[in-house]
Short mmCIF file of C-alpha atoms and ligand atoms in Angstrom, two decimals:
data_model
loop_
_atom_site.label_atom_id
_atom_site.label_comp_id
_atom_site.label_asym_id
_atom_site.label_seq_id
_atom_site.Cartn_x
_atom_site.Cartn_y
_atom_site.Cartn_z
CA MET A 1 -0.18 -0.01 -0.11
CA SER A 2 1.44 3.30 -0.88
CA ILE A 3 0.55 6.49 1.29
CA LEU A 4 0.97 10.07 0.25
CA ILE A 5 2.09 12.15 3.11
CA THR A 6 1.69 15.91 2.95
CA GLY A 7 3.74 17.81 5.12
CA GLY A 8 6.32 14.76 6.04
CA ALA A 9 9.20 16.81 6.67
CA GLY A 10 7.68 18.72 9.39
CA PHE A 11 7.81 17.24 13.18
CA ILE A 12 4.76 15.00 13.31
CA GLY A 13 5.04 14.00 9.36
CA SER A 14 8.85 12.81 9.75
CA HIS A 15 7.92 10.48 12.57
CA ALA A 16 5.05 9.38 10.68
CA VAL A 17 7.14 8.64 7.65
CA VAL A 18 9.71 6.32 9.89
CA GLU A 19 6.70 4.36 11.43
CA LEU A 20 5.14 3.68 7.85
CA LEU A 21 8.59 2.52 6.27
CA GLU A 22 9.17 0.38 9.22
CA ASN A 23 5.75 -1.28 8.98
CA GLY A 24 6.27 -1.67 5.15
CA TYR A 25 4.37 0.62 3.55
CA GLU A 26 5.74 2.70 0.26
CA ILE A 27 5.46 6.09 0.75
CA VAL A 28 5.46 9.55 -1.10
CA VAL A 29 5.87 12.78 0.47
CA VAL A 30 5.15 16.16 -0.57
CA ASP A 31 6.23 19.53 1.57
CA ASN A 32 6.94 23.01 0.39
CA LEU A 33 9.39 23.06 3.41
CA SER A 34 7.83 26.44 4.93
CA ASN A 35 8.19 25.07 8.29
CA SER A 36 10.90 22.41 7.93
CA ASN A 37 14.17 21.39 6.72
CA ILE A 38 15.00 18.72 4.16
CA GLU A 39 17.68 17.26 6.65
CA SER A 40 14.56 15.50 8.43
CA LEU A 41 13.75 13.54 5.54
CA LYS A 42 17.69 12.71 4.75
CA ARG A 43 17.78 11.44 8.51
CA VAL A 44 14.83 9.46 7.89
CA LYS A 45 16.31 7.57 5.08
CA GLU A 46 19.30 7.10 7.18
CA LEU A 47 17.38 5.49 10.14
CA THR A 48 15.08 3.42 8.33
CA GLY A 49 17.63 2.31 5.34
CA LYS A 50 15.02 3.18 2.89
CA ASP A 51 14.36 5.51 0.09
CA PHE A 52 11.36 7.22 -1.35
CA PRO A 53 10.21 9.83 -3.55
CA PHE A 54 9.91 13.37 -2.11
CA TYR A 55 8.17 16.45 -4.02
CA GLU A 56 8.98 20.01 -2.73
CA ILE A 57 5.79 21.45 -3.61
CA ASP A 58 3.10 23.57 -2.58
CA LEU A 59 -0.10 21.97 -1.80
CA LEU A 60 -1.59 25.31 -3.44
CA ASN A 61 -0.14 24.23 -6.65
CA GLN A 62 -2.49 21.86 -8.30
CA THR A 63 -0.85 21.43 -11.38
CA ALA A 64 2.34 20.21 -9.25
CA LEU A 65 0.22 17.98 -6.93
CA GLU A 66 -1.62 16.42 -9.78
CA GLN A 67 1.67 15.49 -11.28
CA VAL A 68 2.33 13.35 -8.12
CA PHE A 69 -0.67 11.41 -8.75
CA ASN A 70 0.14 11.02 -12.04
CA ASP A 71 3.84 9.77 -11.41
CA GLN A 72 3.01 7.79 -8.27
CA LYS A 73 0.42 4.99 -7.34
CA ILE A 74 -1.29 6.27 -4.25
CA ASP A 75 -3.98 4.42 -2.14
CA ALA A 76 -4.46 6.87 0.79
CA VAL A 77 -3.50 10.15 2.21
CA MET A 78 -2.07 11.41 5.31
CA HIS A 79 -2.59 15.18 5.72
CA PHE A 80 -0.09 16.92 8.01
CA ALA A 81 0.78 19.95 5.95
CA GLY A 82 -0.60 23.09 7.25
CA LEU A 83 0.33 26.08 9.34
CA LYS A 84 0.04 25.70 13.14
CA ALA A 85 1.11 28.83 14.98
CA VAL A 86 -1.81 30.31 16.77
CA GLY A 87 -0.43 33.55 17.41
CA GLU A 88 0.84 34.41 13.79
CA SER A 89 -2.89 32.79 12.74
CA VAL A 90 -4.34 35.59 14.76
CA GLU A 91 -2.06 38.24 12.86
CA LYS A 92 -2.36 36.64 9.42
CA PRO A 93 -5.83 35.07 9.27
CA GLY A 94 -5.92 35.17 5.41
CA TYR A 95 -2.69 33.53 5.13
CA TYR A 96 -3.86 30.65 7.46
CA TYR A 97 -7.14 30.17 5.74
CA HIS A 98 -5.74 30.26 2.39
CA ASN A 99 -2.93 27.87 3.26
CA ASN A 100 -4.79 25.35 5.37
CA LEU A 101 -8.50 25.42 3.73
CA THR A 102 -7.43 26.24 0.12
CA GLY A 103 -4.66 23.44 0.42
CA THR A 104 -6.90 20.98 1.64
CA LEU A 105 -9.54 21.75 -0.86
CA ILE A 106 -7.00 21.46 -3.71
CA LEU A 107 -5.78 18.30 -2.27
CA THR A 108 -9.37 16.65 -1.98
CA SER A 109 -10.19 17.60 -5.57
CA VAL A 110 -7.23 15.98 -6.88
CA MET A 111 -7.75 12.82 -4.65
CA LYS A 112 -11.35 12.72 -6.08
CA LYS A 113 -9.93 13.22 -9.45
CA TYR A 114 -7.52 10.21 -9.30
CA ASN A 115 -10.02 8.23 -7.56
CA VAL A 116 -8.21 8.08 -3.99
CA LYS A 117 -10.77 8.51 -1.37
CA LYS A 118 -9.13 7.45 1.90
CA ILE A 119 -7.68 10.26 4.12
CA VAL A 120 -6.25 10.57 7.39
CA PHE A 121 -6.27 14.27 8.53
CA SER A 122 -4.56 16.20 11.36
CA SER A 123 -7.10 17.94 13.45
CA SER A 124 -6.36 19.31 16.93
CA ALA A 125 -7.93 19.25 20.54
CA THR A 126 -8.24 23.21 19.90
CA VAL A 127 -11.38 22.44 18.25
CA TYR A 128 -12.77 21.88 21.75
CA GLY A 129 -12.43 25.59 22.41
CA ASP A 130 -12.68 25.97 26.21
CA PRO A 131 -14.26 22.79 27.56
CA SER A 132 -16.86 23.16 30.35
CA MET A 133 -15.49 19.51 31.97
CA VAL A 134 -12.84 17.06 31.43
CA PRO A 135 -12.05 14.43 30.34
CA ILE A 136 -13.15 15.48 26.74
CA ASP A 137 -14.62 13.28 24.47
CA GLU A 138 -15.45 13.37 20.53
CA SER A 139 -18.88 14.49 21.04
CA PHE A 140 -18.04 17.75 23.09
CA PRO A 141 -19.44 20.86 21.36
CA LEU A 142 -16.96 22.76 19.06
CA SER A 143 -15.67 25.90 18.95
CA ALA A 144 -12.61 28.15 18.28
CA THR A 145 -10.91 30.77 19.41
CA ASN A 146 -8.28 31.64 16.66
CA PRO A 147 -8.01 31.42 13.02
CA TYR A 148 -5.67 28.25 13.21
CA GLY A 149 -8.33 26.50 15.34
CA ARG A 150 -11.06 27.87 13.23
CA SER A 151 -9.07 26.59 10.19
CA LYS A 152 -8.93 23.06 11.79
CA LEU A 153 -12.71 22.99 12.49
CA MET A 154 -13.64 24.12 9.15
CA ILE A 155 -11.64 21.49 7.54
CA GLU A 156 -13.38 19.11 9.56
CA GLU A 157 -16.71 20.15 8.40
CA ILE A 158 -15.39 20.21 4.52
CA LEU A 159 -14.16 16.63 5.23
CA ARG A 160 -17.79 15.79 6.47
CA ASP A 161 -19.32 17.29 3.47
CA ILE A 162 -17.32 15.47 1.00
CA TYR A 163 -18.39 12.13 2.78
CA VAL A 164 -21.83 13.18 2.59
CA SER A 165 -21.42 14.19 -1.03
CA ASP A 166 -20.05 10.87 -2.05
CA ASN A 167 -20.29 7.61 0.49
CA SER A 168 -17.28 5.99 -0.79
CA TRP A 169 -14.58 8.25 1.05
CA ARG A 170 -13.16 6.63 4.01
CA ILE A 171 -11.93 9.80 6.29
CA ALA A 172 -10.41 9.67 9.71
CA ILE A 173 -10.16 12.91 11.68
CA LEU A 174 -7.69 12.69 14.55
CA ARG A 175 -7.70 15.39 17.01
CA TYR A 176 -4.21 15.50 18.69
CA PHE A 177 -3.69 16.73 22.33
CA ASN A 178 -0.20 18.13 23.00
CA PRO A 179 2.44 16.08 21.05
CA ILE A 180 6.33 16.26 22.55
CA GLY A 181 8.91 13.66 22.72
CA ALA A 182 10.87 12.65 19.74
CA HIS A 183 12.39 9.58 17.70
CA LYS A 184 14.42 7.26 20.25
CA SER A 185 17.75 7.92 18.19
CA GLY A 186 17.85 11.70 18.88
CA ARG A 187 18.07 12.29 14.98
CA ILE A 188 14.47 13.65 14.22
CA GLY A 189 12.44 15.86 16.51
CA GLU A 190 10.61 19.28 16.78
CA ASN A 191 12.45 21.93 15.29
CA PRO A 192 10.71 25.51 15.96
CA THR A 193 12.00 28.45 14.09
CA GLY A 194 12.49 31.68 16.37
CA ILE A 195 11.10 31.60 19.77
CA PRO A 196 9.31 28.41 20.41
CA ASN A 197 5.47 28.94 20.86
CA ASN A 198 5.02 25.62 22.88
CA LEU A 199 6.12 24.74 26.30
CA MET A 200 8.41 21.60 25.64
CA PRO A 201 10.77 23.09 23.08
CA TYR A 202 10.88 26.26 25.30
CA ILE A 203 11.95 24.01 28.36
CA THR A 204 14.47 22.03 26.20
CA GLN A 205 15.67 25.56 25.05
CA VAL A 206 16.42 26.77 28.46
CA ALA A 207 18.22 23.57 29.33
CA ILE A 208 20.57 23.93 26.61
CA GLY A 209 21.21 27.44 27.60
CA LYS A 210 19.73 29.00 24.37
CA ARG A 211 17.12 31.07 26.72
CA ASP A 212 17.52 32.07 30.29
CA VAL A 213 14.22 31.22 31.85
CA VAL A 214 10.81 29.49 31.30
CA GLN A 215 7.63 31.87 31.65
CA VAL A 216 4.93 30.12 33.06
CA PHE A 217 1.78 32.02 31.84
CA GLY A 218 -0.22 31.94 35.10
CA ASP A 219 -0.68 30.40 38.16
CA ASP A 220 -4.19 31.03 39.01
CA TYR A 221 -6.23 28.63 37.15
CA ASP A 222 -8.47 26.34 38.79
CA THR A 223 -6.05 23.43 38.83
CA TYR A 224 -4.13 21.84 41.43
CA ASP A 225 -0.93 23.85 41.41
CA GLY A 226 -2.62 27.06 39.44
CA THR A 227 -0.92 26.38 36.36
CA GLY A 228 -2.51 24.95 33.08
CA VAL A 229 -3.01 21.11 32.70
CA ARG A 230 -2.42 19.57 29.30
CA ASP A 231 -2.57 15.95 28.04
CA TYR A 232 0.90 15.58 26.56
CA ILE A 233 1.50 12.71 24.01
CA HIS A 234 4.65 11.19 23.03
CA VAL A 235 4.78 11.69 19.10
CA VAL A 236 5.67 8.25 18.46
CA ASP A 237 2.51 6.85 20.17
CA LEU A 238 0.69 9.81 18.37
CA VAL A 239 1.64 8.54 14.76
CA LYS A 240 1.05 4.82 15.66
CA GLY A 241 -2.46 5.90 16.34
CA HIS A 242 -1.95 6.93 12.50
CA LEU A 243 -1.34 3.56 11.19
CA LYS A 244 -4.22 2.09 13.43
CA ALA A 245 -6.34 5.03 11.67
CA LEU A 246 -5.16 3.77 8.21
CA GLN A 247 -6.14 0.06 9.04
CA TYR A 248 -9.17 1.07 10.49
CA LEU A 249 -10.44 2.88 7.05
CA ASP A 250 -9.28 -0.25 4.95
CA GLU A 251 -12.26 -1.89 6.83
CA ASN A 252 -14.75 0.67 7.39
CA GLU A 253 -16.19 3.32 5.23
CA GLY A 254 -17.37 6.64 6.77
CA VAL A 255 -15.96 9.57 8.39
CA GLU A 256 -14.93 8.82 11.85
CA THR A 257 -13.65 11.16 14.76
CA PHE A 258 -10.82 10.09 17.37
CA ASN A 259 -8.87 11.68 20.05
CA LEU A 260 -5.17 11.09 20.37
CA GLY A 261 -4.24 11.69 23.51
CA THR A 262 -3.06 9.75 27.01
CA GLY A 263 -6.25 10.85 29.07
CA ILE A 264 -3.50 12.21 31.55
CA GLY A 265 -3.15 15.60 32.34
CA TYR A 266 -0.10 17.16 33.82
CA SER A 267 0.46 20.91 34.80
CA VAL A 268 3.13 23.51 33.55
CA LEU A 269 4.91 22.74 36.79
CA ASP A 270 4.64 18.69 36.49
CA LEU A 271 6.42 19.01 33.05
CA ILE A 272 9.12 21.43 34.33
CA ASN A 273 9.63 19.15 37.44
CA ASN A 274 9.59 15.88 35.51
CA PHE A 275 12.00 17.45 32.77
CA LYS A 276 14.50 18.48 35.44
CA LYS A 277 14.35 15.09 37.44
CA VAL A 278 14.73 13.03 34.32
CA THR A 279 17.38 14.99 32.79
CA SER A 280 19.44 16.39 35.90
CA ASN A 281 18.90 19.85 34.24
CA ASP A 282 18.35 22.90 36.01
CA ILE A 283 14.83 24.94 34.86
CA PRO A 284 14.58 28.08 36.06
CA TYR A 285 11.09 29.62 35.80
CA THR A 286 9.32 32.73 36.42
CA VAL A 287 5.45 33.09 36.80
CA ILE A 288 4.06 35.74 34.49
CA GLU A 289 0.63 36.94 33.65
CA ARG A 290 -1.65 34.29 31.60
CA ARG A 291 -1.17 34.03 27.79
CA PRO A 292 -4.40 35.23 25.99
CA GLY A 293 -6.27 32.69 24.65
CA ASP A 294 -5.07 29.87 27.11
CA ILE A 295 -7.48 27.83 28.60
CA GLY A 296 -6.93 26.13 32.30
CA VAL A 297 -7.52 22.45 31.80
CA CYS A 298 -7.51 20.19 28.52
CA TYR A 299 -7.25 16.17 28.58
CA ALA A 300 -8.82 13.60 26.14
CA ASN A 301 -11.06 10.83 26.81
CA PRO A 302 -9.12 8.18 24.70
CA ASP A 303 -11.69 5.71 25.12
CA LYS A 304 -13.05 5.79 21.44
CA ALA A 305 -9.53 5.28 20.13
CA LYS A 306 -9.01 2.36 22.09
CA LYS A 307 -12.33 0.85 21.40
CA LEU A 308 -12.22 1.14 17.38
CA LEU A 309 -8.67 1.38 16.76
CA GLY A 310 -7.03 -0.90 19.44
CA TRP A 311 -4.72 2.07 19.97
CA GLN A 312 -3.55 3.94 23.39
CA ALA A 313 -0.65 5.80 24.54
CA GLU A 314 2.08 3.58 25.66
CA ARG A 315 4.91 6.38 26.73
CA ASP A 316 4.87 8.21 29.98
CA LEU A 317 5.75 11.66 30.76
CA GLU A 318 9.37 10.64 31.77
CA GLU A 319 10.25 8.89 28.34
CA MET A 320 8.47 12.23 26.99
CA CYS A 321 11.08 14.42 28.55
CA GLN A 322 13.92 11.92 28.04
CA ASP A 323 13.50 11.65 24.45
CA SER A 324 12.64 15.61 23.90
CA TRP A 325 16.10 16.22 25.68
CA LYS A 326 18.20 13.62 23.78
CA TRP A 327 17.05 15.31 20.33
CA GLN A 328 17.58 18.94 21.71
CA SER A 329 20.92 18.03 23.32
CA GLU A 330 22.27 16.04 20.61
CA ASN A 331 20.88 18.99 17.91
CA PRO A 332 21.37 22.31 19.49
CA GLU A 333 20.79 24.06 16.22
CA GLY A 334 18.01 21.88 15.29
CA PHE A 335 18.57 20.47 11.68
CA GLN A 336 20.66 23.37 10.54
P1 NAD B 1 5.07 21.18 11.10
O1 NAD B 1 5.00 22.91 11.14
O2 NAD B 1 6.48 20.68 11.79
O3 NAD B 1 4.73 20.13 9.97
C1 NAD B 1 3.92 20.72 9.02
C2 NAD B 1 4.52 20.53 7.58
O4 NAD B 1 3.57 21.05 6.48
C3 NAD B 1 5.56 21.21 7.44
O5 NAD B 1 6.96 20.44 6.82
C4 NAD B 1 5.39 22.61 6.30
O6 NAD B 1 6.56 22.89 5.83
C5 NAD B 1 4.63 21.80 5.67
N1 NAD B 1 3.34 22.49 4.80
C6 NAD B 1 2.80 23.80 5.44
N2 NAD B 1 2.07 24.19 4.45
C7 NAD B 1 1.96 23.56 3.46
C8 NAD B 1 1.73 23.47 2.10
N3 NAD B 1 0.75 24.53 1.80
N4 NAD B 1 2.04 22.99 1.03
C9 NAD B 1 2.98 21.89 1.56
N5 NAD B 1 3.42 21.71 2.64
C10 NAD B 1 3.00 22.42 3.57
O7 NAD B 1 3.97 20.89 12.26
P2 NAD B 1 3.25 19.54 12.94
O8 NAD B 1 3.96 19.98 14.46
O9 NAD B 1 4.34 18.39 12.45
O10 NAD B 1 1.78 19.35 12.68
C11 NAD B 1 1.57 18.65 11.75
C12 NAD B 1 -0.05 18.83 11.68
O11 NAD B 1 -0.49 18.50 12.83
C13 NAD B 1 -0.40 20.36 11.55
O12 NAD B 1 -1.42 19.94 10.64
C14 NAD B 1 -0.70 20.74 12.63
O13 NAD B 1 -1.75 21.89 12.74
C15 NAD B 1 -1.33 19.43 13.33
N6 NAD B 1 -1.20 19.51 14.90
C16 NAD B 1 0.12 19.82 15.28
C17 NAD B 1 -0.31 20.08 16.57
C18 NAD B 1 1.15 20.10 17.43
O14 NAD B 1 1.29 20.58 18.50
N7 NAD B 1 2.41 20.19 16.69
C19 NAD B 1 -1.21 19.74 17.66
C20 NAD B 1 -2.48 19.65 16.78
C21 NAD B 1 -2.43 19.37 15.57
C1 WQD B 2 1.17 24.12 27.14
C2 WQD B 2 0.94 24.88 28.47
C3 WQD B 2 0.64 27.40 28.39
C4 WQD B 2 4.63 27.75 26.97
C5 WQD B 2 -0.90 24.77 21.38
C6 WQD B 2 -2.20 25.08 20.33
C7 WQD B 2 -2.66 23.90 20.33
C8 WQD B 2 -2.07 22.58 19.74
C9 WQD B 2 -1.07 22.36 20.85
C10 WQD B 2 -2.13 22.59 17.45
C11 WQD B 2 -0.10 25.93 28.74
C12 WQD B 2 1.88 26.98 29.16
C13 WQD B 2 3.39 27.56 27.41
C14 WQD B 2 5.18 28.68 27.50
C15 WQD B 2 4.02 28.30 29.58
N1 WQD B 2 -1.20 22.87 18.53
N2 WQD B 2 3.11 27.60 28.62
N3 WQD B 2 4.82 28.91 29.06
O1 WQD B 2 -1.19 26.03 24.17
O2 WQD B 2 -1.92 23.66 25.07
O3 WQD B 2 -1.65 23.78 22.66
O4 WQD B 2 -0.22 23.47 21.03
O5 WQD B 2 -2.71 22.12 17.13
O6 WQD B 2 -3.52 24.46 19.13
O7 WQD B 2 -2.77 26.13 20.97
O8 WQD B 2 0.34 23.95 24.05
O9 WQD B 2 2.71 24.02 24.62
O10 WQD B 2 1.89 26.31 23.84
O11 WQD B 2 1.22 25.35 26.26
O12 WQD B 2 3.47 28.56 30.63
O13 WQD B 2 6.27 29.21 27.14
O14 WQD B 2 1.93 25.47 28.74
O15 WQD B 2 -0.09 28.41 29.39
O16 WQD B 2 -0.83 25.93 29.67
P1 WQD B 2 -1.08 24.56 24.05
P2 WQD B 2 1.44 24.96 24.74
#
């Protein structure tokens, strides 16, 4: 079976590429490298000892994308390509909507043209907005507080409409909670440009001496230590969920949504303290005001994925910290 991976040079996509290759899939990668580095794919080839076609193209370029479908045999698509920085999406909503929505519209129309109707889509727990309770299951009301989140919500709706128009589509919408960690080898990992938006890469950059201090965004949330609680999930567990989703689509028509999380919430201070303990690094932090748009608590009920996909996360917070640190400490400049 041959899988097209959009955004395959990125953080999660590159880990999915490794997992697919190790499980005997043929793959084709497209990425415009707008938020990634070709070096990630070179390292994937080294790690797996396998080669695969890579097209440096933009999903917005329909002609180039059609050429990929012409050149290659494709049975299904894993669609990771998208812009993901929440703050930037507030500043540049048009850019985000155009890239994420139009990119997906072009991709699905080309898929239809070439009769490829199986897709696994990267959605996000952000589509739950500020949930009224936890743990969050897939039936919770959806909302968005920023253009990035809204682009994910809109794509989910588009995919459901595509299925209504043609019941032979098989669509898995995967709502990720907070992916961290890295491949065990330390050869691939998250490679943010500039100041990291997310907590774990910020912590690892403090550990390595690139930044002085972690700024904790608020300690007055209604949580056990006052700091925000999230469902951190190891990126390798996350991509294993994608393979299970793909297998599920082989056997089931329809559109189905799954939470991919561990079901366990950890606070900002839990993450800092765990990282300190596991890596023996000092992580100075200071509490500042809340980050606008942040919510207090967010963690998954992952029962549906366990029941229907036979998937559950296996790696604990300690392993997530260890692997994030191995990646960062062995690649202080990321892929540069
Ligand atoms: P990433 O930025 O590392 O990877 C995305 C990749 O898509 C990049 O390599 C980028 O160059 C590529 N890309 C973007 N727009 C493109 C376009 N128009 N054409 C071709 N390639 C394009 O991000 P990631 O963390 O690996 O996230 C992958 C997906 O998962 C994204 O859709 C993201 O929104 C979603 N997601 C991520 C998280 C997270 O915390 N990392 C959480 C929930 C959902
Ligand atoms: C985690 C916790 C912060 C940075 C974001 C997106 C979401 C999804 C995952 C794509 C929160 C706190 C953070 C820092 C801090 N991405 N924090 N200091 O906000 O849960 O989710 O990434 O879909 O859409 O919104 O993740 O890692 O930014 O924050 O105190 O420097 O850490 O307040 O409680 P978040 P995060």
